[in-house]
Amino acid sequence: MATYTARLADLPEPEIADLIAARPNLSMHAMDGLLMDGVPLNAVADALGTPTWVISAPTLRARYQAMAHALDQAGLGAHVHYAVKANDHLAVLRVLGAEGAGADVVSEGELRRARLAGIAPTNIVFSGVGKTVAELRHALAEGISQINVESAEELDILSAVASAAGRTARVALRVNPDVDAGTHAKISTGRARDKFGIAYEDAASLYARAAALPGIRPVGLAVHIGSQILSMAPYRAAYARIADLVQTLRAAGLTVESVDCGGGLGIGYADEPGGNPASLAGAIRASLHNLGLKLMVEPGRWLVGPAGVLLASVVLEKRVGDPANGSRFVVLDAAMNDLIRPAMYDAFHGIVPLSAVDAVRPAGAADVVGPVCESGDTFARGRLLPPLAAGARVAILDAGAYGAVMSSTYNARPLAAEAMLDPSAGPSGFAVIRERQKLEDLWAAEIVPDWLKSGIG
Ligand code: LLP
């Protein structure tokens, strides 16, 4: 994928103005600098410092509504279960929950977050390849609407757990359709060799077995082939196979009420258009319409990615070698421990100066890096950026999905602060939704055994 990994060499580097023009929630104000949904990002950085995540509630709402509208327009009656893993902040879950989103969760922690944010158990599905007995027990006790089972082994465990608890688990079998979504290898999930789901050939017999197991009620099928998918062909191929399976199961006298169509719709990380929910709805409709199925989708990235940015400040610009041909490094105060996507997937993220003056100065190529002691701590290579003085600020774009949730404290760097933009926040237009982690919190849970406490210093 051109824009998923590095940009292809023959694609022109997007200019700062192109990056802004491609995003309806961004604009550049001559005095106030970069605005997100009308709020100056400089004001957020002034209040909270950097690095700081910013997530926009109006963008979250607009994207949720666009997705729901596309599904409605296609006459699918499909319900959106937001994939909580993309951004699990309670405030984000509340915004999406208030819009009507259910949740797709993959751990007890995510389930508890969704419940804390007010999402009803009947609106929650539980996915994942390795749910523990404790997690299954908790999910059953909460009475969630569906557990997506990923293996014969898990089905047996769930049957035992449900029977012991005197409950019946509503189960969808997650089928691996053996379709290559053409995305980055680390986030491709629907090929036969990936760890996810039940082999297509085994699904029908396992469904029949599920119907006979105590504590299990099979209600349908689930499929999810990967993430950051921009072509509809793999979706169509996967849904066609699922539709065939539905017919096979029904022909065998089994009841199939629902299909969970998964997530994975991609976004435009540079200046290209992202995935279109109407096209996804069309791909679902092509195979799964008119089968009398209750349909659902599990988008994560598409809903939240473009709603967030990571604000960072320039620590210094470092030049190596002669000024004409040497290297130029823009060293930021944000690093791979904050946003790991470039290091982990060679992902492209747009980088835009917050100052309108900086944004129009002549740009030259620079590597944009963080302070962590690894060469992989690189946000961009050969990126066209104007000269940036120490203290100049930038926004790293499309950081709302798989950003803060994947942060670590590597190099003893505290987790960054976070703000939410929302007109309801009052005149400033934003509210702090996570304090910057304190350094003391980094070691607060660590225990130094008594026998190590004497003898030093
Ligand atoms: N449903 C299931 C079962 C999933 O495993 C995932 C994502 C989703 C839904 C939501 O997918 P989305 O709509 O967000 O593409 N950390 C990687 C992405 C990992 C995706 C994992 N599963 C990244 O930063 O690109």
Short mmCIF file of C-alpha atoms and ligand atoms in Angstrom, two decimals, residues 4 67 81-87 104-106 125-129 148 150 174 183-184 186-189 196 222-229 235 260-267 269 297-305 339-342 344-345 347 349 401-403 405-406, ligand 1:
data_model
loop_
_atom_site.label_atom_id
_atom_site.label_comp_id
_atom_site.label_asym_id
_atom_site.label_seq_id
_atom_site.Cartn_x
_atom_site.Cartn_y
_atom_site.Cartn_z
CA TYR A 4 0.49 2.71 4.31
CA MET A 67 -20.59 6.05 8.38
CA HIS A 81 -19.70 -1.48 16.85
CA TYR A 82 -16.71 0.81 17.31
CA ALA A 83 -13.42 -1.11 17.62
CA VAL A 84 -12.35 0.24 21.00
CA LYS A 85 -8.70 -0.72 20.48
CA ALA A 86 -8.22 2.16 18.04
CA ASN A 87 -8.69 4.75 20.79
CA ASP A 104 -16.19 -4.23 19.70
CA VAL A 105 -13.85 -5.14 22.55
CA VAL A 106 -10.88 -7.51 22.81
CA VAL A 125 -19.33 -7.82 21.04
CA PHE A 126 -16.14 -9.50 22.25
CA SER A 127 -13.50 -10.44 19.64
CA GLY A 128 -9.97 -11.77 20.01
CA VAL A 129 -7.95 -14.89 19.55
CA ASN A 148 -16.89 -13.91 18.48
CA GLU A 150 -11.98 -17.83 16.96
CA ARG A 174 -15.11 -15.73 13.28
CA THR A 183 -2.43 -4.25 3.49
CA HIS A 184 0.70 -4.23 5.64
CA LYS A 186 1.59 -6.87 10.39
CA ILE A 187 -2.09 -5.94 10.23
CA SER A 188 -3.37 -8.49 7.73
CA THR A 189 -5.68 -10.94 9.46
CA PHE A 196 -7.13 -15.29 13.32
CA ALA A 222 -17.95 -12.78 11.84
CA VAL A 223 -15.16 -11.81 9.47
CA HIS A 224 -12.37 -9.24 9.68
CA ILE A 225 -9.61 -9.37 7.08
CA GLY A 226 -7.24 -6.63 8.20
CA SER A 227 -6.76 -2.92 8.70
CA GLN A 228 -6.08 0.18 6.56
CA ILE A 229 -7.83 -1.43 3.60
CA TYR A 235 -13.98 -7.05 1.11
CA ASP A 260 -20.41 -9.18 11.73
CA CYS A 261 -18.63 -7.65 8.72
CA GLY A 262 -15.56 -6.52 10.67
CA GLY A 263 -13.62 -3.29 10.38
CA GLY A 264 -10.54 -2.29 8.47
CA LEU A 265 -11.65 0.61 6.30
CA GLY A 266 -8.58 2.75 5.62
CA ILE A 267 -8.01 6.49 5.68
CA TYR A 269 -2.68 9.41 5.44
CA VAL A 297 -19.51 -3.49 11.23
CA GLU A 298 -16.53 -2.88 13.52
CA PRO A 299 -14.66 0.19 12.27
CA GLY A 300 -11.90 1.70 14.38
CA ARG A 301 -9.37 3.72 12.40
CA TRP A 302 -11.84 5.25 9.95
CA LEU A 303 -13.89 6.77 12.78
CA VAL A 304 -11.12 8.12 14.99
CA GLY A 305 -7.87 8.39 12.98
CA LEU A 339 3.37 7.34 18.31
CA ILE A 340 4.89 4.04 17.27
CA ARG A 341 3.21 3.64 13.86
CA PRO A 342 6.07 5.00 11.72
CA MET A 344 6.39 -0.26 13.56
CA TYR A 345 4.74 -0.18 10.14
CA ALA A 347 3.54 4.38 8.34
CA HIS A 349 1.88 10.61 8.90
CA ALA A 401 -6.27 5.84 15.86
CA TYR A 402 -3.59 3.53 17.21
CA GLY A 403 -1.76 6.54 18.63
CA VAL A 405 -3.36 3.55 22.89
CA MET A 406 -0.05 2.16 21.63
N1 LLP B 1 -12.31 -5.82 14.34
C1 LLP B 1 -11.28 -6.64 14.66
C2 LLP B 1 -11.56 -8.03 14.99
C3 LLP B 1 -9.96 -6.14 14.65
O1 LLP B 1 -8.95 -6.96 14.96
C4 LLP B 1 -9.72 -4.79 14.31
C5 LLP B 1 -8.36 -4.24 14.31
C6 LLP B 1 -10.83 -3.97 14.02
C7 LLP B 1 -12.10 -4.52 14.03
C8 LLP B 1 -10.69 -2.54 13.66
O2 LLP B 1 -9.91 -2.32 12.54
P1 LLP B 1 -9.79 -0.86 11.90
O3 LLP B 1 -11.16 -0.47 11.43
O4 LLP B 1 -9.29 0.06 12.96
O5 LLP B 1 -8.82 -1.02 10.80
N2 LLP B 1 -2.11 -0.97 15.16
C9 LLP B 1 -2.36 -1.10 13.74
C10 LLP B 1 -3.77 -1.55 13.43
C11 LLP B 1 -4.15 -2.84 14.13
C12 LLP B 1 -5.57 -3.29 13.86
C13 LLP B 1 -5.96 -4.43 14.72
N3 LLP B 1 -7.29 -4.90 14.57
C14 LLP B 1 -2.04 0.24 13.07
O6 LLP B 1 -1.64 1.18 13.76
O7 LLP B 1 -2.13 0.36 11.86
#
